[in-house]
Coordinates of C-alpha atoms in Angstrom, one line a residue:
M96 CA 27.4 -35.5 -18.1
I97 CA 24.5 -35.6 -20.9
E98 CA 24.6 -39.4 -22.4
I99 CA 24.2 -39.3 -26.3
R100 CA 22.5 -43.1 -27.5
N101 CA 21.5 -44.8 -31.0
D102 CA 20.1 -47.8 -29.1
W103 CA 16.8 -46.2 -28.3
T104 CA 13.8 -49.1 -28.0
K105 CA 11.0 -48.5 -29.9
E106 CA 9.0 -49.2 -25.9
E107 CA 11.9 -46.6 -24.0
I108 CA 11.1 -44.3 -26.2
A109 CA 7.0 -44.8 -25.3
A110 CA 7.4 -44.3 -22.2
I111 CA 8.8 -41.8 -22.1
Y112 CA 6.5 -39.6 -24.7
H113 CA 4.0 -41.0 -22.7
S114 CA 4.6 -39.8 -19.0
P115 CA 3.0 -36.7 -17.6
L116 CA 3.5 -34.0 -19.7
L117 CA 4.3 -31.8 -16.5
D118 CA 7.1 -35.1 -15.9
L119 CA 8.1 -34.9 -19.5
I120 CA 8.6 -31.2 -19.5
Y121 CA 10.2 -30.8 -16.2
R122 CA 12.5 -34.0 -17.3
A123 CA 12.9 -32.7 -21.5
G124 CA 14.1 -29.2 -19.7
T125 CA 16.0 -30.3 -17.4
I126 CA 18.1 -32.3 -19.7
H127 CA 18.2 -29.0 -22.0
R128 CA 19.2 -27.1 -18.9
L129 CA 22.5 -29.5 -19.4
N130 CA 23.6 -27.5 -22.0
E131 CA 25.2 -25.3 -22.1
D132 CA 23.4 -21.4 -23.7
Y133 CA 20.8 -22.8 -23.1
A134 CA 18.9 -19.8 -23.3
E135 CA 19.8 -19.7 -27.1
V136 CA 17.4 -19.7 -29.5
Q137 CA 19.2 -20.2 -33.8
I138 CA 16.8 -18.2 -35.7
S139 CA 16.5 -19.5 -39.3
S140 CA 14.8 -17.8 -42.5
L141 CA 13.5 -20.2 -44.8
I142 CA 12.6 -18.5 -48.6
S143 CA 11.1 -20.3 -51.7
I144 CA 14.1 -20.7 -54.0
K145 CA 11.7 -22.7 -56.8
T146 CA 8.1 -22.6 -56.2
G147 CA 5.3 -24.8 -57.0
G148 CA 5.5 -27.9 -60.1
C149 CA 6.3 -30.4 -58.0
S150 CA 5.7 -33.8 -59.3
E151 CA 5.6 -35.9 -56.0
D152 CA 2.6 -36.2 -54.6
C153 CA 3.0 -35.1 -51.3
S154 CA -0.1 -35.1 -49.3
Y155 CA 0.1 -32.5 -47.1
C156 CA 2.0 -30.4 -49.9
P157 CA 0.6 -27.4 -51.2
Q158 CA 4.1 -27.3 -54.4
S159 CA 2.6 -30.5 -56.1
A160 CA 2.4 -30.1 -59.4
R161 CA -1.1 -33.1 -58.1
Y162 CA -2.8 -31.1 -56.6
Q163 CA -5.4 -27.2 -57.6
T164 CA -4.5 -25.3 -54.3
G165 CA -3.7 -22.2 -55.9
V166 CA 0.1 -22.1 -56.1
Q167 CA 1.8 -19.8 -58.2
V168 CA 4.1 -21.8 -60.8
H169 CA 7.1 -19.7 -60.5
A170 CA 11.4 -19.7 -61.7
M171 CA 13.7 -20.2 -60.6
L172 CA 15.5 -16.7 -58.5
S173 CA 18.6 -15.2 -59.3
V174 CA 21.3 -15.1 -57.0
D175 CA 20.9 -11.0 -57.0
Q176 CA 17.3 -11.9 -55.9
V177 CA 18.1 -14.9 -53.2
T178 CA 21.5 -12.3 -52.0
N179 CA 18.9 -8.8 -51.6
A180 CA 17.3 -12.3 -49.3
A181 CA 19.5 -13.1 -46.3
V182 CA 20.8 -9.9 -46.5
I183 CA 17.1 -8.8 -45.0
A184 CA 16.5 -12.1 -43.1
K185 CA 20.7 -10.9 -41.8
E186 CA 18.8 -7.9 -40.5
G187 CA 16.1 -9.5 -39.2
G188 CA 18.3 -11.7 -36.4
A189 CA 18.2 -14.7 -38.7
S190 CA 21.8 -16.5 -38.7
R191 CA 21.0 -18.8 -41.5
L192 CA 19.5 -18.6 -45.1
C193 CA 17.2 -21.8 -45.5
M194 CA 16.1 -22.5 -49.7
G195 CA 13.0 -24.7 -50.6
A196 CA 13.3 -25.4 -55.1
A197 CA 9.7 -28.0 -55.2
W198 CA 12.2 -30.9 -56.7
R199 CA 12.0 -34.3 -56.9
E200 CA 15.6 -34.6 -57.0
V201 CA 18.3 -32.2 -57.6
R202 CA 19.3 -32.8 -61.7
D203 CA 23.2 -31.4 -63.5
N204 CA 22.1 -28.5 -65.3
R205 CA 22.5 -24.8 -65.2
D206 CA 19.7 -24.8 -61.8
F207 CA 21.9 -26.8 -59.5
D208 CA 25.0 -24.5 -60.7
R209 CA 22.8 -21.4 -59.5
V210 CA 22.2 -23.0 -56.6
I211 CA 26.0 -23.5 -56.2
E212 CA 26.4 -19.7 -56.8
M213 CA 23.9 -18.6 -54.3
V214 CA 25.6 -21.4 -51.9
K215 CA 28.4 -19.6 -52.6
A216 CA 26.9 -15.3 -51.7
V217 CA 25.1 -16.7 -48.6
N218 CA 28.3 -18.2 -47.4
E219 CA 29.8 -14.4 -48.3
L220 CA 28.0 -12.2 -45.6
D221 CA 29.0 -14.9 -42.9
M222 CA 25.7 -17.0 -42.6
E223 CA 24.9 -20.6 -42.5
V224 CA 23.3 -22.0 -46.0
C225 CA 21.0 -25.0 -45.5
A226 CA 19.5 -26.2 -48.5
T227 CA 15.9 -28.4 -49.4
L228 CA 16.0 -29.6 -52.7
G229 CA 15.1 -32.8 -53.2
M230 CA 17.1 -36.6 -53.5
L231 CA 20.6 -35.8 -53.7
T232 CA 23.4 -37.9 -55.3
E233 CA 26.8 -38.9 -52.9
S234 CA 28.9 -36.2 -55.9
Q235 CA 25.6 -33.7 -56.2
A236 CA 26.3 -33.6 -52.7
Q237 CA 30.1 -32.6 -52.2
K238 CA 29.3 -30.3 -55.1
L239 CA 27.1 -28.3 -52.1
A240 CA 29.9 -29.7 -49.3
D241 CA 32.3 -28.0 -51.4
A242 CA 30.5 -24.6 -52.0
G243 CA 30.3 -24.0 -48.4
L244 CA 26.4 -26.2 -47.4
Y245 CA 26.4 -25.6 -43.7
A246 CA 22.8 -27.7 -43.3
Y247 CA 20.9 -29.9 -46.1
N248 CA 17.5 -30.3 -44.8
H249 CA 15.4 -33.7 -45.9
N250 CA 13.0 -34.9 -43.2
I251 CA 11.7 -38.3 -42.7
D252 CA 8.2 -37.3 -42.6
T253 CA 6.8 -39.5 -40.6
S254 CA 7.0 -43.6 -39.4
E255 CA 8.5 -46.5 -41.9
D256 CA 5.2 -48.1 -42.0
D257 CA 2.8 -44.9 -42.1
Y258 CA 5.1 -43.9 -45.1
K259 CA 3.7 -45.1 -48.2
R260 CA 0.1 -43.6 -47.5
I261 CA 1.8 -40.2 -47.3
I262 CA 4.0 -40.8 -50.6
T263 CA 4.4 -43.1 -53.5
T264 CA 6.8 -41.1 -56.1
R265 CA 9.5 -42.0 -53.4
T266 CA 10.4 -44.3 -50.8
F267 CA 11.5 -43.9 -46.8
D268 CA 14.8 -45.5 -48.3
D269 CA 15.5 -43.3 -50.2
R270 CA 14.5 -40.2 -47.8
L271 CA 17.5 -42.4 -45.5
Q272 CA 19.7 -42.4 -48.6
T273 CA 20.1 -38.8 -49.5
I274 CA 20.6 -38.6 -45.2
E275 CA 23.4 -40.7 -45.6
N276 CA 25.0 -39.1 -48.8
V277 CA 24.7 -36.0 -46.9
R278 CA 27.0 -37.1 -44.0
K279 CA 29.5 -38.5 -46.2
A280 CA 30.1 -34.8 -47.8
K281 CA 30.3 -33.9 -44.2
I282 CA 27.2 -31.2 -44.3
T283 CA 25.0 -31.0 -41.3
V284 CA 21.5 -32.6 -41.4
C285 CA 18.8 -31.2 -41.2
S286 CA 16.1 -34.5 -40.2
G287 CA 12.9 -34.0 -38.7
G288 CA 9.1 -34.9 -39.9
I289 CA 4.8 -33.3 -39.2
I290 CA 2.9 -34.1 -36.8
G291 CA -1.2 -33.8 -37.4
L292 CA -0.7 -36.3 -40.6
G293 CA -3.7 -38.5 -39.3
E294 CA -0.7 -40.8 -38.0
T295 CA -0.8 -42.4 -34.5
D296 CA 1.2 -41.9 -32.3
N297 CA 3.3 -45.6 -32.5
D298 CA 4.0 -43.4 -35.9
R299 CA 5.0 -40.7 -34.2
I300 CA 8.0 -42.8 -32.2
S301 CA 8.7 -44.8 -35.0
M302 CA 9.5 -41.5 -36.3
L303 CA 12.0 -40.3 -32.7
R304 CA 13.4 -43.9 -32.3
T305 CA 14.5 -43.3 -36.7
L306 CA 16.4 -40.0 -36.0
S307 CA 17.4 -40.4 -32.1
N308 CA 19.3 -44.2 -33.6
M309 CA 21.2 -42.4 -36.9
A310 CA 24.9 -43.3 -36.3
K311 CA 24.4 -39.8 -35.6
H312 CA 21.6 -37.8 -34.7
P313 CA 21.1 -35.2 -36.9
E314 CA 22.7 -31.6 -35.9
S315 CA 19.1 -29.9 -36.1
V316 CA 15.3 -31.9 -35.5
P317 CA 12.5 -30.1 -37.3
I318 CA 9.4 -30.7 -35.4
N319 CA 6.8 -29.7 -37.8
A320 CA 3.2 -29.6 -37.4
L321 CA 0.3 -30.4 -40.8
V322 CA -0.2 -26.6 -42.2
A323 CA -4.1 -28.1 -43.7
I324 CA -3.9 -26.5 -47.8
K325 CA -7.8 -26.8 -49.3
G326 CA -6.6 -28.0 -52.6
T327 CA -4.3 -31.1 -51.0
P328 CA -5.5 -34.7 -49.1
L329 CA -4.7 -33.8 -45.7
E330 CA -6.8 -30.8 -46.5
D331 CA -9.6 -32.0 -43.6
Q332 CA -6.9 -32.0 -41.1
K333 CA -7.4 -30.9 -37.5
P334 CA -4.8 -29.4 -36.0
V335 CA -3.0 -30.4 -33.2
P336 CA -3.0 -30.1 -30.1
I337 CA -0.7 -27.4 -28.7
W338 CA 0.3 -30.6 -26.0
D339 CA 1.0 -32.8 -29.2
M340 CA 3.7 -30.6 -29.8
V341 CA 5.1 -30.1 -26.9
R342 CA 5.0 -33.7 -26.3
M343 CA 7.3 -34.3 -28.9
I344 CA 10.1 -31.5 -28.5
A345 CA 10.4 -33.1 -24.9
T346 CA 10.8 -37.1 -26.3
A347 CA 13.3 -34.9 -29.1
R348 CA 15.0 -33.6 -26.5
I349 CA 15.4 -36.2 -24.3
I350 CA 16.9 -39.1 -27.0
M351 CA 18.9 -36.6 -28.2
P352 CA 20.2 -34.7 -25.9
K353 CA 22.6 -32.6 -27.8
S354 CA 20.8 -31.4 -31.5
V355 CA 18.7 -28.8 -32.7
V356 CA 15.3 -29.2 -31.5
R357 CA 13.3 -26.6 -34.3
L358 CA 10.1 -25.8 -33.5
S359 CA 8.0 -25.2 -37.3
A360 CA 5.3 -25.4 -39.4
G361 CA 2.8 -24.0 -37.1
R362 CA 4.0 -22.0 -34.6
N363 CA 2.1 -19.3 -37.1
E364 CA -1.2 -20.3 -34.9
M365 CA 0.5 -20.4 -31.9
S366 CA 0.3 -17.9 -28.9
M367 CA 3.2 -16.4 -27.1
T368 CA 2.1 -19.0 -24.6
D369 CA 2.1 -22.6 -26.6
Q370 CA 5.4 -21.4 -28.1
A371 CA 7.3 -20.5 -24.6
L372 CA 6.2 -24.1 -23.0
C373 CA 7.4 -25.9 -26.6
F374 CA 11.1 -23.6 -25.2
M375 CA 10.6 -25.2 -21.9
A376 CA 10.6 -28.6 -23.5
G377 CA 13.7 -28.7 -25.3
A378 CA 13.5 -25.9 -29.1
N379 CA 15.3 -24.3 -29.5
S380 CA 15.1 -23.3 -32.9
I381 CA 12.9 -21.6 -35.0
F382 CA 12.4 -20.3 -38.9
A383 CA 11.0 -16.6 -38.4
G384 CA 9.7 -14.0 -41.3
D385 CA 6.2 -14.0 -43.1
K386 CA 6.0 -17.0 -45.0
L387 CA 7.9 -20.5 -44.9
L388 CA 7.9 -21.5 -48.4
T389 CA 4.1 -20.8 -49.2
T390 CA 2.8 -20.7 -45.2
P391 CA 2.7 -18.0 -43.3
N392 CA 5.1 -17.2 -40.1
P393 CA 5.2 -15.0 -37.0
E394 CA 7.4 -12.1 -39.1
F395 CA 10.4 -11.0 -37.5
N396 CA 9.1 -7.9 -35.0
E397 CA 6.9 -10.8 -32.9
D398 CA 9.6 -12.6 -32.2
M399 CA 11.8 -10.6 -31.2
K400 CA 9.6 -9.1 -28.6
M401 CA 8.8 -12.5 -27.6
F402 CA 12.9 -13.3 -27.3
E403 CA 12.7 -10.0 -25.2
I404 CA 9.9 -11.4 -22.6
L405 CA 11.6 -14.7 -22.3
G406 CA 14.5 -13.8 -21.8
L407 CA 15.6 -15.9 -24.5
K408 CA 18.7 -14.6 -27.6
P409 CA 19.8 -16.0 -30.9
R410 CA 22.5 -18.1 -31.0
E411 CA 25.2 -16.9 -33.3
A412 CA 25.6 -18.2 -37.2
F413 CA 28.9 -21.0 -36.6
K414 CA 27.9 -22.0 -32.6
K415 CA 29.3 -25.3 -33.4
G416 CA 31.9 -24.3 -35.8
R417 CA 31.8 -23.8 -40.2
P418 CA 31.6 -27.2 -42.5
A419 CA 35.1 -28.7 -42.4
N420 CA 35.6 -27.5 -45.3
T421 CA 35.8 -24.4 -45.6
E422 CA 37.8 -24.8 -43.1
Q423 CA 39.9 -26.7 -44.2
K424 CA 40.1 -24.1 -47.6
E425 CA 40.8 -21.5 -44.6
I426 CA 44.5 -24.0 -44.0
V427 CA 45.3 -24.3 -47.6
S428 CA 43.9 -20.5 -48.5
S429 CA 46.6 -19.8 -45.6
I430 CA 49.8 -21.3 -45.7
I431 CA 49.8 -19.6 -50.0

């Protein structure tokens, strides 16, 4: 039986994180195998619906208007463009489409109205819909829920103590407030962080403690490795060793045993062997497709070959059920 805890101490998490690597992988893999269908891996596709020109100063992000990174600013995609991208992603094996917009926060305007239409359109393709749009109010989160949004991504990025070194244009508490607003709307939470920012092991442990001690664990926990982009303040950061990724994934799997742990940014630099270690340590989700917003990513065909070799299989959409709001609407519709 898998125990779910929301009261982890930093000392407990540190002991797990710093345990001998092979022991750590074995322990995490054992817990992962207690979950049903441990060989299933969720495939998500991430598209940028509005690129560049963001007012934030996130030190890692090439889409900030403050940095000269060569990223071209693009206007918001049309609903048809997003629908077509979703069809291609589904044909490639993806069960979830994630839509990202380079915004600091959502504003109640025509662009947000278009996002609502995008959510509805992708829902009609029987795909899970995720969005990452910046900060949300309670009412905005509810509008997305009513449209059928399945998940909302809002990473905490790093530890609370390290946060101000990475971002100054919004606070750590702002991040947590948006996650709370998403929870109130009964949308599933996708929240994780990035390693390779120049943080310490203690920062990584603190970040995992914040996530694991939420009243409800995030349903999806992305573990990103920094992709250092020329023109950003972190352009000279060295790539993180694969062992650091494995430690983070394994520790997340142990302390959040039922969450989907997503092998995210940085996967393009990993060999199949590297990725296999991550899956052994408990990763059970990837982004597929040739690009993650503005950075390269392995193509669908490459991933399908890897799945065949490793004996993995794609996870179907809505494995944990459909959004509560959607289910309620279906019930009302059937009564009428």
